[in-house]
PDB file of C-alpha atoms (C1' of nucleotides) in Angstrom:
ATOM      1  CA  MET E   1     -27.597 -16.346   3.243  1.00 52.00           C
ATOM      2  CA  PRO E   2     -29.924 -15.113   0.673  1.00 56.00           C
ATOM      3  CA  PRO E   3     -32.138 -16.998  -1.657  1.00 69.00           C
ATOM      4  CA  GLY E   4     -30.692 -18.313  -4.887  1.00 81.00           C
ATOM      5  CA  ALA E   5     -31.690 -15.442  -7.129  1.00 88.00           C
ATOM      6  CA  ARG E   6     -30.062 -12.838  -4.922  1.00 89.00           C
ATOM      7  CA  LEU E   7     -26.914 -14.914  -4.653  1.00 93.00           C
ATOM      8  CA  ALA E   8     -26.756 -15.402  -8.413  1.00 94.00           C
ATOM      9  CA  GLU E   9     -27.052 -11.654  -8.859  1.00 96.00           C
ATOM     10  CA  LEU E  10     -24.210 -11.126  -6.414  1.00 95.00           C
ATOM     11  CA  HIS E  11     -22.007 -13.530  -8.365  1.00 96.00           C
ATOM     12  CA  ALA E  12     -22.803 -11.945 -11.701  1.00 96.00           C
ATOM     13  CA  ARG E  13     -22.131  -8.417 -10.460  1.00 97.00           C
ATOM     14  CA  VAL E  14     -18.906  -9.179  -8.622  1.00 97.00           C
ATOM     15  CA  ASN E  15     -17.498 -11.427 -11.324  1.00 96.00           C
ATOM     16  CA  GLY E  16     -18.433  -8.914 -13.997  1.00 97.00           C
ATOM     17  CA  TRP E  17     -16.802  -6.107 -12.065  1.00 98.00           C
ATOM     18  CA  TYR E  18     -13.622  -8.153 -11.709  1.00 97.00           C
ATOM     19  CA  VAL E  19     -13.387  -8.813 -15.431  1.00 96.00           C
ATOM     20  CA  ARG E  20     -13.550  -5.056 -16.029  1.00 97.00           C
ATOM     21  CA  GLU E  21     -11.592  -3.671 -13.094  1.00 97.00           C
ATOM     22  CA  GLY E  22      -9.337  -6.439 -11.788  1.00 97.00           C
ATOM     23  CA  ARG E  23      -5.624  -5.664 -11.775  1.00 97.00           C
ATOM     24  CA  ASP E  24      -3.300  -7.300 -14.235  1.00 96.00           C
ATOM     25  CA  LEU E  25      -0.930  -8.821 -11.697  1.00 98.00           C
ATOM     26  CA  PRO E  26       1.883 -11.026 -13.041  1.00 98.00           C
ATOM     27  CA  TRP E  27       0.871 -14.083 -11.015  1.00 98.00           C
ATOM     28  CA  ARG E  28      -2.599 -13.831 -12.542  1.00 98.00           C
ATOM     29  CA  ASP E  29      -1.217 -14.433 -16.047  1.00 96.00           C
ATOM     30  CA  ALA E  30      -2.549 -17.645 -17.548  1.00 94.00           C
ATOM     31  CA  ASP E  31       1.013 -18.841 -18.102  1.00 96.00           C
ATOM     32  CA  CYS E  32       2.221 -18.149 -14.581  1.00 98.00           C
ATOM     33  CA  SER E  33       3.482 -21.373 -13.017  1.00 98.00           C
ATOM     34  CA  PRO E  34       2.040 -22.843  -9.807  1.00 98.00           C
ATOM     35  CA  TRP E  35       5.372 -21.953  -8.225  1.00 98.00           C
ATOM     36  CA  GLY E  36       4.821 -18.323  -9.171  1.00 98.00           C
ATOM     37  CA  VAL E  37       1.375 -18.410  -7.608  1.00 98.00           C
ATOM     38  CA  PHE E  38       2.723 -20.108  -4.505  1.00 98.00           C
ATOM     39  CA  LEU E  39       5.455 -17.490  -4.149  1.00 98.00           C
ATOM     40  CA  SER E  40       2.990 -14.646  -4.552  1.00 98.00           C
ATOM     41  CA  GLU E  41       0.653 -16.015  -1.901  1.00 98.00           C
ATOM     42  CA  VAL E  42       3.354 -16.399   0.719  1.00 98.00           C
ATOM     43  CA  MET E  43       4.827 -12.993  -0.049  1.00 98.00           C
ATOM     44  CA  ALA E  44       1.391 -11.417   0.143  1.00 98.00           C
ATOM     45  CA  GLN E  45       0.727 -12.624   3.694  1.00 98.00           C
ATOM     46  CA  GLN E  46       0.139  -9.448   5.709  1.00 97.00           C
ATOM     47  CA  THR E  47       1.933  -7.483   3.018  1.00 98.00           C
ATOM     48  CA  PRO E  48       0.585  -4.964   0.470  1.00 96.00           C
ATOM     49  CA  LEU E  49       0.842  -6.251  -3.105  1.00 97.00           C
ATOM     50  CA  SER E  50       2.564  -3.068  -4.239  1.00 96.00           C
ATOM     51  CA  ARG E  51       5.538  -4.086  -2.133  1.00 97.00           C
ATOM     52  CA  VAL E  52       5.346  -7.717  -3.195  1.00 98.00           C
ATOM     53  CA  GLU E  53       5.516  -7.298  -6.945  1.00 98.00           C
ATOM     54  CA  PRO E  54       9.135  -6.135  -7.427  1.00 98.00           C
ATOM     55  CA  VAL E  55      10.465  -8.761  -5.016  1.00 98.00           C
ATOM     56  CA  TRP E  56       8.328 -11.442  -6.672  1.00 98.00           C
ATOM     57  CA  ARG E  57       9.857 -10.583 -10.073  1.00 98.00           C
ATOM     58  CA  GLU E  58      13.380 -10.832  -8.687  1.00 98.00           C
ATOM     59  CA  TRP E  59      12.683 -14.182  -7.075  1.00 98.00           C
ATOM     60  CA  MET E  60      11.031 -15.601 -10.193  1.00 98.00           C
ATOM     61  CA  GLU E  61      14.009 -14.605 -12.289  1.00 98.00           C
ATOM     62  CA  ARG E  62      16.535 -15.929  -9.809  1.00 98.00           C
ATOM     63  CA  TRP E  63      14.656 -19.021  -8.611  1.00 98.00           C
ATOM     64  CA  PRO E  64      12.110 -19.936 -11.322  1.00 98.00           C
ATOM     65  CA  THR E  65      11.390 -23.377  -9.843  1.00 98.00           C
ATOM     66  CA  PRO E  66      11.219 -25.007  -6.402  1.00 98.00           C
ATOM     67  CA  ALA E  67      14.409 -26.901  -7.253  1.00 98.00           C
ATOM     68  CA  ALA E  68      16.260 -23.677  -7.970  1.00 98.00           C
ATOM     69  CA  LEU E  69      15.386 -22.202  -4.589  1.00 98.00           C
ATOM     70  CA  ALA E  70      16.073 -25.466  -2.780  1.00 98.00           C
ATOM     71  CA  THR E  71      19.629 -25.338  -4.136  1.00 98.00           C
ATOM     72  CA  ALA E  72      20.275 -21.873  -2.727  1.00 98.00           C
ATOM     73  CA  ALA E  73      21.510 -21.154   0.788  1.00 98.00           C
ATOM     74  CA  PRO E  74      18.662 -20.190   3.141  1.00 98.00           C
ATOM     75  CA  GLY E  75      20.530 -16.978   3.877  1.00 98.00           C
ATOM     76  CA  ASP E  76      20.308 -16.012   0.214  1.00 98.00           C
ATOM     77  CA  ALA E  77      16.537 -16.240   0.500  1.00 98.00           C
ATOM     78  CA  VAL E  78      16.561 -14.110   3.641  1.00 98.00           C
ATOM     79  CA  ARG E  79      18.734 -11.491   1.946  1.00 98.00           C
ATOM     80  CA  ALA E  80      16.664 -11.472  -1.240  1.00 98.00           C
ATOM     81  CA  TRP E  81      13.565 -11.088   0.915  1.00 98.00           C
ATOM     82  CA  GLY E  82      14.747  -7.571   1.631  1.00 98.00           C
ATOM     83  CA  ARG E  83      12.382  -5.557   3.773  1.00 97.00           C
ATOM     84  CA  LEU E  84       9.139  -7.327   2.934  1.00 98.00           C
ATOM     85  CA  GLY E  85       8.678  -8.091   6.622  1.00 98.00           C
ATOM     86  CA  TYR E  86       8.179 -11.297   8.606  1.00 98.00           C
ATOM     87  CA  PRO E  87      11.441 -12.762   7.246  1.00 98.00           C
ATOM     88  CA  ARG E  88      10.659 -16.195   8.636  1.00 98.00           C
ATOM     89  CA  ARG E  89       8.495 -16.466   5.538  1.00 98.00           C
ATOM     90  CA  ALA E  90      11.651 -16.474   3.404  1.00 98.00           C
ATOM     91  CA  LEU E  91      13.035 -19.340   5.448  1.00 98.00           C
ATOM     92  CA  ARG E  92       9.796 -21.291   5.200  1.00 98.00           C
ATOM     93  CA  LEU E  93       9.679 -20.699   1.463  1.00 98.00           C
ATOM     94  CA  HIS E  94      13.110 -22.238   1.232  1.00 98.00           C
ATOM     95  CA  GLU E  95      12.005 -25.187   3.390  1.00 98.00           C
ATOM     96  CA  ALA E  96       8.843 -25.599   1.341  1.00 98.00           C
ATOM     97  CA  ALA E  97      10.892 -25.695  -1.854  1.00 98.00           C
ATOM     98  CA  THR E  98      13.037 -28.434  -0.329  1.00 98.00           C
ATOM     99  CA  VAL E  99       9.951 -30.447   0.610  1.00 98.00           C
ATOM    100  CA  MET E 100       8.576 -30.031  -2.915  1.00 98.00           C
ATOM    101  CA  VAL E 101      11.813 -31.450  -4.320  1.00 98.00           C
ATOM    102  CA  GLU E 102      12.029 -34.310  -1.852  1.00 98.00           C
ATOM    103  CA  ARG E 103       8.402 -35.351  -1.686  1.00 98.00           C
ATOM    104  CA  HIS E 104       6.539 -33.878  -4.659  1.00 98.00           C
ATOM    105  CA  GLY E 105       8.856 -34.417  -7.587  1.00 98.00           C
ATOM    106  CA  GLY E 106       9.926 -30.792  -7.603  1.00 98.00           C
ATOM    107  CA  ASN E 107       6.372 -29.562  -8.093  1.00 98.00           C
ATOM    108  CA  VAL E 108       3.962 -27.486  -6.048  1.00 98.00           C
ATOM    109  CA  PRO E 109       1.410 -29.999  -4.705  1.00 98.00           C
ATOM    110  CA  ASP E 110      -2.075 -29.455  -6.094  1.00 97.00           C
ATOM    111  CA  SER E 111      -4.296 -30.507  -3.215  1.00 98.00           C
ATOM    112  CA  HIS E 112      -5.360 -28.441  -0.234  1.00 98.00           C
ATOM    113  CA  GLU E 113      -4.282 -31.193   2.128  1.00 98.00           C
ATOM    114  CA  GLU E 114      -0.768 -31.565   0.731  1.00 98.00           C
ATOM    115  CA  LEU E 115      -0.330 -27.812   0.554  1.00 98.00           C
ATOM    116  CA  LEU E 116      -1.285 -27.547   4.224  1.00 98.00           C
ATOM    117  CA  GLY E 117       1.620 -29.831   5.039  1.00 98.00           C
ATOM    118  CA  LEU E 118       4.144 -27.304   3.749  1.00 98.00           C
ATOM    119  CA  PRO E 119       5.866 -24.921   6.183  1.00 98.00           C
ATOM    120  CA  GLY E 120       4.402 -21.434   6.160  1.00 98.00           C
ATOM    121  CA  VAL E 121       1.179 -22.605   4.552  1.00 98.00           C
ATOM    122  CA  GLY E 122      -2.036 -22.273   6.534  1.00 98.00           C
ATOM    123  CA  ALA E 123      -5.687 -22.580   5.631  1.00 97.00           C
ATOM    124  CA  TYR E 124      -5.758 -19.429   3.532  1.00 98.00           C
ATOM    125  CA  THR E 125      -2.610 -20.032   1.495  1.00 98.00           C
ATOM    126  CA  ALA E 126      -3.457 -23.685   0.864  1.00 98.00           C
ATOM    127  CA  ALA E 127      -6.891 -22.741  -0.448  1.00 98.00           C
ATOM    128  CA  ALA E 128      -5.569 -19.849  -2.509  1.00 98.00           C
ATOM    129  CA  VAL E 129      -2.879 -21.915  -4.234  1.00 98.00           C
ATOM    130  CA  ALA E 130      -5.214 -24.855  -4.881  1.00 98.00           C
ATOM    131  CA  CYS E 131      -7.712 -22.436  -6.406  1.00 98.00           C
ATOM    132  CA  PHE E 132      -5.548 -19.928  -8.265  1.00 98.00           C
ATOM    133  CA  ALA E 133      -2.856 -22.312  -9.462  1.00 98.00           C
ATOM    134  CA  PHE E 134      -4.882 -25.484  -9.998  1.00 98.00           C
ATOM    135  CA  GLY E 135      -8.476 -24.357 -10.426  1.00 97.00           C
ATOM    136  CA  GLU E 136      -9.780 -26.207  -7.384  1.00 97.00           C
ATOM    137  CA  PRO E 137     -12.975 -24.657  -6.014  1.00 96.00           C
ATOM    138  CA  GLU E 138     -11.644 -24.214  -2.482  1.00 97.00           C
ATOM    139  CA  VAL E 139     -13.183 -21.703  -0.103  1.00 96.00           C
ATOM    140  CA  VAL E 140     -10.678 -18.849  -0.006  1.00 97.00           C
ATOM    141  CA  VAL E 141     -11.119 -16.637   3.034  1.00 98.00           C
ATOM    142  CA  ASP E 142      -8.696 -13.794   3.579  1.00 98.00           C
ATOM    143  CA  THR E 143      -9.066 -10.429   5.274  1.00 97.00           C
ATOM    144  CA  ASN E 144     -10.636  -8.922   2.135  1.00 98.00           C
ATOM    145  CA  VAL E 145     -13.235 -11.653   1.756  1.00 98.00           C
ATOM    146  CA  ARG E 146     -14.063 -11.451   5.445  1.00 98.00           C
ATOM    147  CA  ARG E 147     -14.643  -7.703   5.247  1.00 98.00           C
ATOM    148  CA  VAL E 148     -16.763  -7.878   2.089  1.00 98.00           C
ATOM    149  CA  LEU E 149     -18.982 -10.605   3.528  1.00 97.00           C
ATOM    150  CA  ALA E 150     -19.227  -8.861   6.898  1.00 97.00           C
ATOM    151  CA  ARG E 151     -20.570  -5.801   5.133  1.00 97.00           C
ATOM    152  CA  ALA E 152     -22.548  -7.167   2.222  1.00 97.00           C
ATOM    153  CA  VAL E 153     -24.172 -10.052   4.088  1.00 95.00           C
ATOM    154  CA  GLU E 154     -23.958  -9.398   7.813  1.00 95.00           C
ATOM    155  CA  GLY E 155     -24.351  -5.621   7.647  1.00 96.00           C
ATOM    156  CA  ARG E 156     -21.377  -5.007   9.921  1.00 95.00           C
ATOM    157  CA  ALA E 157     -18.542  -2.546   9.283  1.00 96.00           C
ATOM    158  CA  PHE E 158     -15.839  -5.140  10.107  1.00 96.00           C
ATOM    159  CA  PRO E 159     -15.639  -8.874  10.708  1.00 95.00           C
ATOM    160  CA  HIS E 160     -14.928 -10.417  14.108  1.00 92.00           C
ATOM    161  CA  LEU E 161     -11.392 -10.313  15.534  1.00 91.00           C
ATOM    162  CA  THR E 162     -10.722 -13.920  14.646  1.00 91.00           C
ATOM    163  CA  LEU E 163     -12.083 -16.096  11.874  1.00 94.00           C
ATOM    164  CA  THR E 164     -15.130 -17.935  13.186  1.00 93.00           C
ATOM    165  CA  ARG E 165     -16.681 -21.170  12.017  1.00 93.00           C
ATOM    166  CA  ALA E 166     -19.786 -19.232  11.055  1.00 93.00           C
ATOM    167  CA  GLU E 167     -17.728 -16.995   8.783  1.00 95.00           C
ATOM    168  CA  SER E 168     -16.114 -19.923   7.009  1.00 95.00           C
ATOM    169  CA  ALA E 169     -19.524 -21.525   6.584  1.00 96.00           C
ATOM    170  CA  LEU E 170     -20.919 -18.285   5.213  1.00 96.00           C
ATOM    171  CA  ALA E 171     -18.065 -17.983   2.742  1.00 97.00           C
ATOM    172  CA  ARG E 172     -18.681 -21.548   1.629  1.00 96.00           C
ATOM    173  CA  ASP E 173     -22.403 -20.919   1.209  1.00 96.00           C
ATOM    174  CA  CYS E 174     -21.732 -17.768  -0.806  1.00 96.00           C
ATOM    175  CA  MET E 175     -19.474 -19.479  -3.317  1.00 96.00           C
ATOM    176  CA  PRO E 176     -20.896 -20.364  -6.715  1.00 95.00           C
ATOM    177  CA  LEU E 177     -21.387 -24.095  -7.226  1.00 91.00           C
ATOM    178  CA  GLU E 178     -20.060 -24.188 -10.740  1.00 93.00           C
ATOM    179  CA  ARG E 179     -16.303 -24.659 -10.802  1.00 93.00           C
ATOM    180  CA  GLU E 180     -15.181 -21.846 -13.078  1.00 91.00           C
ATOM    181  CA  ARG E 181     -17.512 -19.332 -11.505  1.00 92.00           C
ATOM    182  CA  ALA E 182     -16.230 -20.366  -8.112  1.00 94.00           C
ATOM    183  CA  ASN E 183     -12.653 -19.697  -9.202  1.00 95.00           C
ATOM    184  CA  THR E 184     -13.474 -16.264 -10.544  1.00 96.00           C
ATOM    185  CA  TRP E 185     -15.568 -15.497  -7.478  1.00 97.00           C
ATOM    186  CA  ASN E 186     -12.669 -16.172  -5.130  1.00 98.00           C
ATOM    187  CA  VAL E 187     -10.311 -13.730  -6.853  1.00 97.00           C
ATOM    188  CA  ALA E 188     -13.086 -11.273  -7.534  1.00 98.00           C
ATOM    189  CA  VAL E 189     -14.258 -10.929  -3.936  1.00 98.00           C
ATOM    190  CA  MET E 190     -10.692 -10.503  -2.753  1.00 98.00           C
ATOM    191  CA  GLU E 191     -10.088  -7.857  -5.384  1.00 98.00           C
ATOM    192  CA  LEU E 192     -13.295  -6.036  -4.510  1.00 98.00           C
ATOM    193  CA  GLY E 193     -12.161  -5.921  -0.883  1.00 98.00           C
ATOM    194  CA  ALA E 194      -8.711  -4.714  -1.915  1.00 97.00           C
ATOM    195  CA  LEU E 195      -9.820  -1.959  -4.276  1.00 98.00           C
ATOM    196  CA  VAL E 196     -13.350  -0.854  -3.340  1.00 98.00           C
ATOM    197  CA  CYS E 197     -14.591  -2.350  -0.089  1.00 98.00           C
ATOM    198  CA  VAL E 198     -11.451  -1.236   1.734  1.00 98.00           C
ATOM    199  CA  ALA E 199     -11.041  -1.020   5.498  1.00 96.00           C
ATOM    200  CA  ARG E 200     -10.852   2.749   5.675  1.00 95.00           C
ATOM    201  CA  GLY E 201     -12.778   4.953   3.294  1.00 95.00           C
ATOM    202  CA  PRO E 202     -14.768   2.338   1.351  1.00 97.00           C
ATOM    203  CA  ARG E 203     -15.716   3.525  -2.120  1.00 97.00           C
ATOM    204  CA  CYS E 204     -19.327   2.432  -2.114  1.00 97.00           C
ATOM    205  CA  GLU E 205     -20.051   4.727  -5.098  1.00 97.00           C
ATOM    206  CA  ASP E 206     -17.911   2.429  -7.227  1.00 97.00           C
ATOM    207  CA  CYS E 207     -19.208  -0.816  -5.756  1.00 98.00           C
ATOM    208  CA  PRO E 208     -21.090  -3.144  -8.108  1.00 98.00           C
ATOM    209  CA  VAL E 209     -23.195  -4.526  -5.251  1.00 98.00           C
ATOM    210  CA  ALA E 210     -23.865  -1.384  -3.238  1.00 97.00           C
ATOM    211  CA  ASP E 211     -27.608  -1.796  -3.733  1.00 97.00           C
ATOM    212  CA  LEU E 212     -27.409  -5.368  -2.414  1.00 96.00           C
ATOM    213  CA  CYS E 213     -25.066  -4.613   0.492  1.00 97.00           C
ATOM    214  CA  ALA E 214     -26.660  -5.002   3.925  1.00 97.00           C
ATOM    215  CA  TRP E 215     -24.207  -2.589   5.519  1.00 97.00           C
ATOM    216  CA  ASN E 216     -24.707   0.111   2.891  1.00 97.00           C
ATOM    217  CA  LEU E 217     -28.493  -0.310   2.983  1.00 97.00           C
ATOM    218  CA  ALA E 218     -28.419   0.068   6.781  1.00 97.00           C
ATOM    219  CA  GLY E 219     -26.687   3.430   6.436  1.00 96.00           C
ATOM    220  CA  ARG E 220     -23.172   2.120   7.040  1.00 97.00           C
ATOM    221  CA  PRO E 221     -23.392   1.833  10.845  1.00 96.00           C
ATOM    222  CA  ALA E 222     -20.098   2.238  12.712  1.00 94.00           C
ATOM    223  CA  TYR E 223     -18.213  -0.792  14.005  1.00 92.00           C
ATOM    224  CA  ASP E 224     -19.571  -1.774  17.402  1.00 88.00           C
ATOM    225  CA  GLY E 225     -17.513  -4.832  18.323  1.00 84.00           C
ATOM    226  CA  PRO E 226     -14.538  -5.151  20.677  1.00 83.00           C
ATOM    227  CA  ALA E 227     -11.553  -2.924  19.940  1.00 81.00           C
ATOM    228  CA  ARG E 228      -8.947  -4.321  17.597  1.00 81.00           C
ATOM    229  CA  ARG E 229      -5.740  -4.049  19.554  1.00 77.00           C
ATOM    230  CA  GLY E 230      -2.976  -2.623  17.464  1.00 83.00           C
ATOM    231  CA  GLN E 231       0.483  -4.071  17.859  1.00 88.00           C
ATOM    232  CA  ALA E 232       3.109  -1.965  19.542  1.00 89.00           C
ATOM    233  CA  TRP E 233       6.276  -1.340  17.579  1.00 93.00           C
ATOM    234  CA  HIS E 234       8.750   1.095  19.140  1.00 93.00           C
ATOM    235  CA  GLY E 235      11.017  -0.650  21.592  1.00 94.00           C
ATOM    236  CA  THR E 236       9.695  -4.118  20.828  1.00 96.00           C
ATOM    237  CA  ASP E 237      11.725  -7.207  20.105  1.00 97.00           C
ATOM    238  CA  ARG E 238      10.375  -7.158  16.586  1.00 97.00           C
ATOM    239  CA  GLN E 239      11.922  -3.791  15.950  1.00 97.00           C
ATOM    240  CA  VAL E 240      15.268  -4.899  17.344  1.00 98.00           C
ATOM    241  CA  ARG E 241      15.178  -8.219  15.447  1.00 98.00           C
ATOM    242  CA  GLY E 242      14.395  -6.296  12.289  1.00 98.00           C
ATOM    243  CA  GLU E 243      17.361  -3.986  12.838  1.00 98.00           C
ATOM    244  CA  ILE E 244      19.761  -6.856  13.533  1.00 98.00           C
ATOM    245  CA  LEU E 245      18.643  -8.693  10.428  1.00 98.00           C
ATOM    246  CA  GLN E 246      18.879  -5.573   8.305  1.00 98.00           C
ATOM    247  CA  ARG E 247      22.510  -5.136   9.359  1.00 98.00           C
ATOM    248  CA  LEU E 248      23.247  -8.735   8.424  1.00 98.00           C
ATOM    249  CA  ARG E 249      21.467  -8.369   5.085  1.00 97.00           C
ATOM    250  CA  THR E 250      23.427  -5.325   4.060  1.00 96.00           C
ATOM    251  CA  ALA E 251      26.764  -6.802   5.164  1.00 95.00           C
ATOM    252  CA  HIS E 252      28.280  -9.209   2.694  1.00 87.00           C
ATOM    253  CA  GLY E 253      30.172 -11.456   5.047  1.00 92.00           C
ATOM    254  CA  PRO E 254      29.983 -12.293   8.751  1.00 97.00           C
ATOM    255  CA  VAL E 255      29.354  -9.456  11.177  1.00 98.00           C
ATOM    256  CA  VAL E 256      31.076  -9.123  14.526  1.00 98.00           C
ATOM    257  CA  LEU E 257      28.993  -8.756  17.667  1.00 98.00           C
ATOM    258  CA  GLY E 258      30.295  -5.247  18.218  1.00 97.00           C
ATOM    259  CA  LEU E 259      28.469  -4.104  15.099  1.00 97.00           C
ATOM    260  CA  LEU E 260      25.181  -5.572  16.315  1.00 97.00           C
ATOM    261  CA  GLU E 261      25.160  -4.635  19.969  1.00 96.00           C
ATOM    262  CA  ASP E 262      23.660  -1.218  19.395  1.00 95.00           C
ATOM    263  CA  ALA E 263      20.764  -2.514  17.285  1.00 96.00           C
ATOM    264  CA  GLY E 264      18.582  -1.312  20.170  1.00 94.00           C
ATOM    265  CA  PRO E 265      18.962   0.895  23.244  1.00 93.00           C
ATOM    266  CA  ASP E 266      19.009  -2.050  25.642  1.00 95.00           C
ATOM    267  CA  ARG E 267      21.953  -4.389  25.232  1.00 96.00           C
ATOM    268  CA  ALA E 268      20.249  -7.216  27.123  1.00 97.00           C
ATOM    269  CA  GLN E 269      17.316  -6.976  24.761  1.00 97.00           C
ATOM    270  CA  VAL E 270      19.596  -7.027  21.735  1.00 97.00           C
ATOM    271  CA  MET E 271      21.307 -10.180  22.998  1.00 97.00           C
ATOM    272  CA  ARG E 272      17.949 -11.810  23.665  1.00 97.00           C
ATOM    273  CA  CYS E 273      16.790 -10.946  20.154  1.00 98.00           C
ATOM    274  CA  LEU E 274      20.007 -12.247  18.630  1.00 98.00           C
ATOM    275  CA  ASP E 275      19.452 -15.530  20.471  1.00 97.00           C
ATOM    276  CA  SER E 276      15.882 -15.731  19.230  1.00 98.00           C
ATOM    277  CA  LEU E 277      17.000 -15.088  15.653  1.00 98.00           C
ATOM    278  CA  VAL E 278      19.511 -17.915  15.972  1.00 98.00           C
ATOM    279  CA  ALA E 279      16.818 -20.154  17.438  1.00 97.00           C
ATOM    280  CA  ASP E 280      14.576 -19.288  14.494  1.00 98.00           C
ATOM    281  CA  GLY E 281      17.313 -20.181  12.034  1.00 98.00           C
ATOM    282  CA  LEU E 282      17.433 -16.656  10.648  1.00 98.00           C
ATOM    283  CA  VAL E 283      20.937 -16.051  11.955  1.00 98.00           C
ATOM    284  CA  GLU E 284      23.887 -18.420  12.087  1.00 98.00           C
ATOM    285  CA  PRO E 285      26.508 -17.988  14.816  1.00 98.00           C
ATOM    286  CA  LEU E 286      30.014 -18.728  13.557  1.00 98.00           C
ATOM    287  CA  SER E 287      31.417 -18.191  17.053  1.00 96.00           C
ATOM    288  CA  ARG E 288      30.342 -16.313  20.154  1.00 94.00           C
ATOM    289  CA  LYS E 289      31.171 -13.058  18.417  1.00 96.00           C
ATOM    290  CA  ARG E 290      30.611 -13.534  14.705  1.00 98.00           C
ATOM    291  CA  PHE E 291      27.288 -13.917  12.974  1.00 98.00           C
ATOM    292  CA  ARG E 292      25.921 -14.206   9.456  1.00 98.00           C
ATOM    293  CA  LEU E 293      22.791 -15.095   7.541  1.00 98.00           C
ATOM    294  CA  PRO E 294      22.406 -18.910   7.459  1.00 97.00           C
ATOM    295  CA  GLY E 295      24.630 -20.585   4.865  1.00 91.00           C
TER     296      GLY E 295
ATOM    297  C1'  DA O   1      -6.040 -19.283  22.021  1.00 77.43           C
ATOM    298  C1'  DA O   2      -4.107 -14.901  22.691  1.00 77.43           C
ATOM    299  C1'  DG O   3       0.234 -13.025  21.491  1.00 77.43           C
ATOM    300  C1'  DC O   4       4.065 -12.776  18.729  1.00 77.43           C
ATOM    301  C1'  DC O   5       6.347 -12.219  14.292  1.00 77.43           C
ATOM    302  C1'  DG O   6       8.410  -6.788  10.118  1.00 77.43           C
ATOM    303  C1'  DT O   7       7.702  -2.983   7.492  1.00 77.43           C
ATOM    304  C1'  DG O   8       6.021   1.121   5.412  1.00 77.43           C
ATOM    305  C1'  DG O   9       2.170   4.024   3.722  1.00 77.43           C
ATOM    306  C1'  DC O  10      -1.558   6.681   4.735  1.00 77.43           C
ATOM    307  C1'  DA O  11      -5.125   9.426   7.309  1.00 77.43           C
TER     308       DA O  11
ATOM    309  C1'  DT V   1       2.414  12.339  15.425  1.00 77.43           C
ATOM    310  C1'  DT V   2       0.088   8.216  16.365  1.00 77.43           C
ATOM    311  C1'  DG V   3      -2.623   4.446  15.134  1.00 77.43           C
ATOM    312  C1'  DC V   4      -4.423   1.470  11.744  1.00 77.43           C
ATOM    313  C1'  DC V   5      -3.828  -1.753   8.345  1.00 77.43           C
ATOM    314  C1'  DA V   6      -1.927  -5.055   4.771  1.00 77.43           C
ATOM    315  C1'  DA V   7      -3.899 -12.041  -0.023  1.00 77.43           C
ATOM    316  C1'  DG V   8      -1.592 -14.953   7.796  1.00 77.43           C
ATOM    317  C1'  DG V   9       0.942 -18.554  10.243  1.00 77.43           C
ATOM    318  C1'  DC V  10       2.606 -20.610  14.335  1.00 77.43           C
ATOM    319  C1'  DT V  11       2.783 -21.754  19.157  1.00 77.43           C
TER     320       DT V  11
END
DNA sequence: AAGCCGTGGCA
DNA sequence: TTGCCAAGGCT
């Protein structure tokens, strides 16, 4: 990307904006544990932070350390997950806590590589935890960062459908070299994407780099790439799985099959979804006709 | 590597 | 109402 002076200006503006406007989220507190950061990153996957915060507080109070969660039944994690969505994340969090106890002395590992070895942790989460919990200058690329760079640098309304090598390289090249600035930059760009450079209705009037933004300078041209295919919902297995799990969450003990069969209009589909939930470890069959969250 | 995996708010 | 989108990961 741009020559050094332009890049330095970008860093100064974005980092300065973040210091003024960044949200005071609990996992951003200086005294928040790495476990708290780890929890927040997994909960935030594909999930608005407004929904994450109350659940995060409950979990931190109930399971303040990896060891505490590892001691709980996986089903307790699934129930406490509530309706955050993608409940397999709750299961993986429980598994990750177990791995931390067994292989990392009960601590969240501090390297990108070790973090990547944990269930439910991919490139983004590993980088985010290494950076936000341990100060490592990893390249953090999430949907917000991708959108900000697509606009500010590439002059496009949205990034490509999938993360490309070129995008990762661009993100790396845009990061400040100095360690502390790099750490602030990572949160700051994400925050800018979350609050100002949003997907729909970007608030360019409030953007600290509007006069440096390639997309804004080009007159904010419309997105011209391939259509982003939205995911269907009504009638899908995901909807039925969600309904089955919700019934098990709200029940306190085992639930008989008869109370699950009408979780969707198609009984065959419901049975298929029940099987897939069992296969995923989200549901435990006590017999052919009684089910509960995994104990 | 495209498709699947929840849920709810907002335009 | 319908579709889009949200601090992605896994197969």
